[in-house]
Amino acid sequence: MSDRSNLPIPRLSVWLTHVGMVAEQVLRAFWPAFSIVLVLLAALMLGLQDVVSVEIVWAVGALSLGSFLTAAVLGLRGLKLPSRAEVLMRLDETLPGRPIQALMDDQAIGAADRDSVALWQAHKARMAQRVATAEAVKPDLRLASRDPYALRYAALLAFVVALVFGSLWRVGSVADMAPGTAAAGQGPTWEGWVEPPRYTGLPTLYLADQTDAELSVPKGSRVTLRLYGEVGAHSLTENSSALGAEAATDPEQEFVAERSGQLRIDGPTGREWAVEIIDDTAPQIAVAGSAEAEAGGQMKLPFVAGDDYGVVAGSALIELDLAAVDRRYGLAAEPEPREAIAVELPMPITGDRVDFAEDLIEDFSQHPWAHLPVRITLMATDAADQQSSSEPYVTDLPARRFFDPLAAAVIEQRRDLLWSRSNAPRIAQLLRAVSHLPEDLFRSETAYLRLRVVLRRLETFDQYGLKPEQQAEIAQALWDLAVLIEDGTLADALERMRRAQERLTEAMKNGASDEEIAELMQELREATQDYLQQLQRLAQPNGEDGERQQGQNGESLQMTQDDLQRMMDRIQELMEQGRMAEAQQALEEFQQMMENMRVTQGQGGGQQSEGQQAMEGLAETLREQQGLSDQAFRDLQEQFNPGAQSGESQGNEGRNGGQGRGQSHEGQGGQGEGSDQAGEGQQGQGSLADRQQALRDELSRQQQGLPGAGTPEGDAAREALDRAGRAMDEAEQALRGDDLAEAIDRQSEAMEALREGMRSLGEAMAQNQQNQPGQGTQDGDMQANNRDPLGRNPGAAGSISTDENLLQGEDVYRRARELLDEIRRRTGESDRPQIELEYLKRLLERF
């Protein structure tokens, strides 16, 4: 055997391996003793010795000491420190080929053979190289086989809990329980606490630490006192509570401080304090600004509130100021009694509520008191259930404003109906007068039909006595009608732009708020953008015809988007400065300029494309559906007022109804059917149902060959036509069930869906035309002509959108403020799903 001390093993590896093996032996031998020590320290640090008698403490201590000594003795007996040979053996086991053992061996045979000796030396040199790379072996500290129940981890967990929630200083309290001091520990003494109400957020006071003669505590604080030692050695005297106990000697006493007074503990270690009660003041709340209507019609009322410990909740009570109401027209009658409006006030989501400012945002547009004088009283409540109110704030209840004269008239009649059911005959008379000559008044046949249906239902209900639920039904129908008239359902982009310009003009004349003007201005921008996109689709280059069109409309096509943007910015700037006359003149110039921006589509010959055929087929279906709706309306008139068709109906709508004012619907609207409807009765309605079914089948056939499949626009067109088909099915069922009013509503939905489908199909066709390369033009010509009517470059992949600046200046910040207010409003709606409320709160935190 070779000398082990001459082995080329790294000393650090040997030493670390030796330490690891010692740690293995110590841990395996003394883990029970370590666990006992950790459990004992955890119990002392948590103060368990203070909640049990001294006898139990000493018994548990003796048991713990005995267990520790036993575990230590057993550990010493089982402890076996590793030798150097065992360390080398551990290292050798981790090396390939056992090089350490090979270096310690001697050559057994062939010692006289020179070649054999040389081979042996080469082998030892190779083994020496392996030994030189030896690394320390990690110790095996696993004790699962010796501690199958993981008691060591339970002891470690208890010690960690004691470190977090306990204190090392409590270990020293065991000395107070030594023999000879037990009697002293049980001598006359006391301890006490003053616990303020939880909502104050103030800490608990330990009376023994209060050295000042005065003690200031919030009203409602709970005082707890414990007396130790001989009964009567200490006594409590106080006059701060409602009971005012005198010289109480009970071992444990508790009372609530309600008023200022004295607190005295008599005895060997007695103390005395002058108790001063800090009253909880009532919360304060007030209106901080004017109530205004936001762009969407919501009321925005700023307010401020505060409390010494924070406001818990708030509410607003809105009452009608009947004395301030202009009692004319429909408001002359006595109003029906209505309860005051009570809404919750929004509270800050983050930060304290000691002093804060917020905005109450609620939508009262559909309430009967909209735009009428009201008194708003704000109320705040603190954690002590103290409530205070603000001074009544008198204002007209802000709500949505309708700038279209017809929509405003419908809303006024809705208000009168909700004011009193006795106004029903007057309202019916006014609605009948409004709809007498609808040609130049109604822009939408759907709106006219709905108005006539509402009028007939109102007259029928009033004839038999208008009930509250019928009143609410008519009011909701009038609201929907006013919104339809105000917002419009115009499919033509130019008409929608004209509509936005008219609404903006009306708003400037009526002195609308800045928010309403900003919303209408944004609507004008969007309508203008849609109109320009329509011009772009019509101005797509189509060979020579397209070039000829561009030559004829060169003036409009050369206008840049920046010029148009500057004009609209100028109009908005003038309105914000209050220069309405100049803004009106600029708006008229803008309107005249846009009227002149027309692109006439070339009349090229040749066969129609598949998309054009589909568009013409859908247009024909829409005309036929309009004719059926007109015929159903005439039948409804005849049902309520027999014999009135020849006079009123034809006078209002013309011979063929609806769009028959500008187009012929012979065979669709039903000239022959309308003439003998009264005689045929149910047979005529059955005929309408059959024609509705045939029209539905024709739409199904047209849906099969629609172009643009797989594109967003094409999918949107198909989805809209599916909705139109479902509405036609429901209209057919209503016709077969003799429910003409329901049938008219469903037919209106079908027509709206058809218009939407045609718009989406037109966009799909325009997108497809943009994506088609070539078409007989050179790349240079395509690059030159690939601009919209305002001279803008299209976006990527030929999309209509552009990367050029579209929103600049104050619009960015105004839009940001509107988004923030909308988030706050939705956060205050407690009926929203919890997951949505949490998301909105996270958004507010980021702002």
Coordinates of N, CA and C in Angstrom, one line a residue, residues 566-668:
R566 N -57.9 71.4 -41.4 CA -57.8 72.8 -40.9 C -59.1 73.5 -40.9
M567 N -60.0 73.2 -41.9 CA -61.3 73.9 -41.9 C -62.1 73.5 -40.7
M568 N -62.2 72.2 -40.4 CA -63.0 71.7 -39.3 C -62.4 72.2 -38.0
D569 N -61.0 72.2 -37.9 CA -60.4 72.7 -36.6 C -60.7 74.2 -36.5
R570 N -60.8 74.9 -37.6 CA -61.2 76.4 -37.5 C -62.6 76.5 -37.0
I571 N -63.5 75.7 -37.5 CA -64.9 75.8 -37.1 C -65.0 75.5 -35.6
Q572 N -64.3 74.5 -35.1 CA -64.4 74.1 -33.7 C -63.7 75.2 -32.8
E573 N -62.7 75.8 -33.3 CA -62.0 76.9 -32.6 C -62.9 78.1 -32.4
L574 N -63.6 78.5 -33.5 CA -64.6 79.6 -33.4 C -65.7 79.3 -32.4
M575 N -66.2 78.1 -32.4 CA -67.3 77.7 -31.5 C -66.8 77.8 -30.1
E576 N -65.6 77.3 -29.8 CA -65.1 77.3 -28.4 C -64.8 78.7 -27.9
Q577 N -64.5 79.7 -28.9 CA -64.3 81.0 -28.5 C -65.6 81.8 -28.4
G578 N -66.8 81.2 -28.7 CA -68.0 81.9 -28.6 C -68.4 82.7 -29.9
R579 N -67.6 82.6 -30.9 CA -67.9 83.4 -32.1 C -68.8 82.6 -33.0
M580 N -70.1 82.4 -32.6 CA -71.0 81.5 -33.3 C -71.3 82.0 -34.7
A581 N -71.4 83.3 -34.9 CA -71.8 83.8 -36.2 C -70.7 83.4 -37.3
E582 N -69.4 83.6 -36.9 CA -68.4 83.3 -37.8 C -68.3 81.8 -38.0
A583 N -68.5 81.0 -36.9 CA -68.5 79.5 -37.0 C -69.6 79.1 -37.9
Q584 N -70.8 79.7 -37.8 CA -71.9 79.3 -38.7 C -71.6 79.6 -40.2
Q585 N -70.9 80.7 -40.4 CA -70.5 81.1 -41.8 C -69.5 80.1 -42.3
A586 N -68.5 79.7 -41.5 CA -67.5 78.7 -41.9 C -68.1 77.4 -42.1
L587 N -69.1 77.0 -41.3 CA -69.8 75.7 -41.5 C -70.5 75.7 -42.8
E588 N -71.2 76.8 -43.2 CA -71.9 76.9 -44.4 C -70.9 76.7 -45.6
E589 N -69.7 77.4 -45.5 CA -68.8 77.3 -46.6 C -68.3 75.8 -46.7
F590 N -68.1 75.2 -45.5 CA -67.6 73.8 -45.5 C -68.7 72.9 -46.2
Q591 N -70.0 73.2 -45.8 CA -71.0 72.4 -46.4 C -71.1 72.6 -47.9
Q592 N -71.0 73.8 -48.4 CA -71.0 74.1 -49.8 C -69.9 73.4 -50.5
M593 N -68.7 73.4 -49.9 CA -67.6 72.7 -50.5 C -67.8 71.2 -50.6
M594 N -68.3 70.6 -49.6 CA -68.6 69.2 -49.6 C -69.7 68.8 -50.6
E595 N -70.6 69.7 -50.8 CA -71.7 69.4 -51.8 C -71.1 69.4 -53.2
N596 N -70.1 70.2 -53.4 CA -69.4 70.2 -54.7 C -68.5 69.0 -54.9
M597 N -68.1 68.3 -53.9 CA -67.2 67.2 -54.0 C -67.9 66.0 -54.4
R598 N -68.3 65.8 -55.6 CA -69.0 64.7 -56.2 C -68.1 64.0 -57.2
V599 N -68.2 62.7 -57.2 CA -67.5 61.9 -58.2 C -68.5 61.1 -58.9
T600 N -68.7 61.4 -60.2 CA -69.7 60.7 -61.1 C -69.1 59.4 -61.5
Q601 N -69.8 58.4 -61.3 CA -69.3 57.1 -61.6 C -69.4 56.9 -63.2
G602 N -68.4 56.3 -63.8 CA -68.4 56.2 -65.2 C -69.4 55.2 -65.7
Q603 N -70.0 55.5 -66.9 CA -71.0 54.6 -67.4 C -70.4 53.7 -68.4
G604 N -69.5 52.9 -68.0 CA -68.8 52.0 -68.9 C -69.7 50.8 -69.3
G605 N -69.6 50.4 -70.5 CA -70.4 49.2 -70.9 C -69.8 47.9 -70.4
G606 N -70.4 46.9 -70.9 CA -69.9 45.6 -70.5 C -70.8 44.9 -69.5
Q607 N -70.5 43.7 -69.2 CA -71.4 42.9 -68.3 C -71.2 43.3 -66.9
Q608 N -72.2 43.2 -66.1 CA -72.1 43.5 -64.7 C -71.4 42.4 -63.9
S609 N -70.7 42.8 -62.9 CA -69.9 41.9 -62.1 C -70.9 41.2 -61.2
E610 N -70.4 40.1 -60.5 CA -71.2 39.3 -59.6 C -71.6 40.2 -58.4
G611 N -70.7 41.1 -57.9 CA -71.0 41.9 -56.8 C -72.1 43.0 -57.2
Q612 N -72.0 43.5 -58.4 CA -73.1 44.5 -58.8 C -74.4 43.8 -58.9
Q613 N -74.4 42.6 -59.4 CA -75.7 41.9 -59.5 C -76.3 41.6 -58.1
A614 N -75.4 41.3 -57.2 CA -75.9 41.0 -55.8 C -76.4 42.3 -55.2
M615 N -75.7 43.4 -55.4 CA -76.2 44.7 -54.9 C -77.6 45.1 -55.4
E616 N -77.7 44.9 -56.7 CA -79.0 45.2 -57.3 C -80.1 44.3 -56.8
G617 N -79.8 43.0 -56.6 CA -80.8 42.1 -56.1 C -81.2 42.5 -54.7
L618 N -80.2 42.8 -53.8 CA -80.6 43.2 -52.5 C -81.4 44.5 -52.5
A619 N -81.0 45.5 -53.4 CA -81.8 46.7 -53.4 C -83.3 46.4 -53.8
E620 N -83.5 45.5 -54.7 CA -84.8 45.1 -55.1 C -85.6 44.5 -53.9
T621 N -84.9 43.6 -53.2 CA -85.5 43.0 -52.0 C -85.8 44.1 -51.0
L622 N -85.0 45.1 -50.8 CA -85.3 46.1 -49.9 C -86.5 46.9 -50.3
R623 N -86.7 47.2 -51.6 CA -87.8 47.9 -52.1 C -89.1 47.1 -51.9
E624 N -89.0 45.8 -52.1 CA -90.2 44.9 -51.9 C -90.5 44.8 -50.4
Q625 N -89.5 44.8 -49.6 CA -89.8 44.7 -48.1 C -90.5 46.1 -47.7
Q626 N -90.0 47.2 -48.3 CA -90.7 48.5 -47.9 C -92.1 48.5 -48.4
G627 N -92.4 47.9 -49.6 CA -93.8 47.9 -50.0 C -94.7 47.0 -49.1
L628 N -94.1 45.9 -48.7 CA -94.9 45.0 -47.8 C -95.2 45.7 -46.4
S629 N -94.2 46.5 -45.9 CA -94.4 47.2 -44.7 C -95.4 48.3 -44.8
D630 N -95.4 49.0 -46.0 CA -96.4 50.0 -46.2 C -97.8 49.4 -46.3
Q631 N -97.9 48.3 -46.9 CA -99.3 47.6 -47.0 C -99.7 47.2 -45.6
A632 N -98.8 46.6 -44.8 CA -99.2 46.2 -43.5 C -99.6 47.4 -42.6
F633 N -99.0 48.6 -42.8 CA -99.4 49.8 -42.1 C -100.8 50.2 -42.5
R634 N -101.1 50.2 -43.8 CA -102.4 50.6 -44.3 C -103.5 49.6 -43.7
D635 N -103.1 48.3 -43.6 CA -104.1 47.4 -43.0 C -104.3 47.7 -41.6
L636 N -103.2 48.1 -40.9 CA -103.4 48.5 -39.5 C -104.3 49.7 -39.3
Q637 N -104.1 50.7 -40.2 CA -105.0 51.8 -40.1 C -106.5 51.4 -40.4
E638 N -106.7 50.6 -41.3 CA -108.0 50.1 -41.6 C -108.6 49.3 -40.5
Q639 N -107.8 48.6 -39.7 CA -108.2 47.8 -38.6 C -108.7 48.7 -37.5
F640 N -108.0 49.8 -37.2 CA -108.4 50.7 -36.1 C -109.5 51.7 -36.6
N641 N -109.4 52.1 -37.8 CA -110.4 53.1 -38.3 C -110.9 52.7 -39.7
P642 N -111.9 51.9 -39.8 CA -112.4 51.4 -41.1 C -112.8 52.5 -41.9
G643 N -112.5 52.5 -43.2 CA -112.8 53.5 -44.1 C -111.9 54.7 -44.2
A644 N -110.9 54.7 -43.3 CA -110.0 55.8 -43.3 C -108.8 55.7 -44.3
Q645 N -108.7 54.5 -44.9 CA -107.6 54.3 -45.8 C -107.6 55.2 -47.1
S646 N -108.8 55.3 -47.6 CA -108.9 56.1 -48.8 C -108.6 57.6 -48.6
G647 N -108.9 58.1 -47.4 CA -108.6 59.5 -47.1 C -107.3 59.7 -46.5
E648 N -107.1 59.3 -45.2 CA -105.9 59.6 -44.4 C -104.7 59.0 -44.9
S649 N -104.8 57.6 -45.2 CA -103.6 56.9 -45.5 C -103.1 57.4 -46.8
Q650 N -103.9 57.6 -47.8 CA -103.4 58.0 -49.1 C -102.9 59.4 -49.1
G651 N -103.6 60.2 -48.2 CA -103.1 61.6 -48.1 C -101.8 61.7 -47.5
N652 N -101.5 60.8 -46.6 CA -100.2 60.9 -45.9 C -99.1 60.2 -46.6
E653 N -99.4 59.1 -47.2 CA -98.3 58.3 -47.8 C -98.3 58.2 -49.3
G654 N -99.3 58.6 -49.9 CA -99.3 58.4 -51.4 C -100.0 57.1 -51.7
R655 N -100.1 56.8 -52.9 CA -100.9 55.6 -53.3 C -100.2 54.3 -52.9
N656 N -98.9 54.3 -52.9 CA -98.2 53.0 -52.8 C -97.4 53.0 -51.5
G657 N -97.5 54.0 -50.6 CA -96.9 53.9 -49.3 C -95.4 54.0 -49.3
G658 N -94.9 54.5 -48.1 CA -93.5 54.5 -47.8 C -92.7 55.2 -48.9
Q659 N -91.8 54.5 -49.5 CA -91.0 55.0 -50.5 C -91.8 55.2 -51.8
G660 N -93.0 54.9 -51.8 CA -93.8 55.2 -53.0 C -93.9 56.7 -53.3
R661 N -93.5 57.5 -52.4 CA -93.5 58.9 -52.7 C -92.5 59.3 -53.8
G662 N -91.4 58.4 -53.9 CA -90.5 58.7 -54.9 C -90.3 57.6 -55.9
Q663 N -90.9 56.4 -55.6 CA -90.7 55.2 -56.4 C -92.1 54.5 -56.5
S664 N -92.2 53.7 -57.5 CA -93.4 53.0 -57.7 C -93.3 51.6 -57.1
H665 N -94.4 51.2 -56.4 CA -94.4 49.9 -55.7 C -95.6 49.1 -56.2
E666 N -96.0 49.3 -57.4 CA -97.1 48.5 -57.9 C -96.7 47.1 -57.9
G667 N -97.6 46.3 -57.3 CA -97.4 44.9 -57.2 C -96.6 44.5 -56.0
Q668 N -96.0 45.5 -55.3 CA -95.2 45.3 -54.1 C -95.9 45.8 -52.9

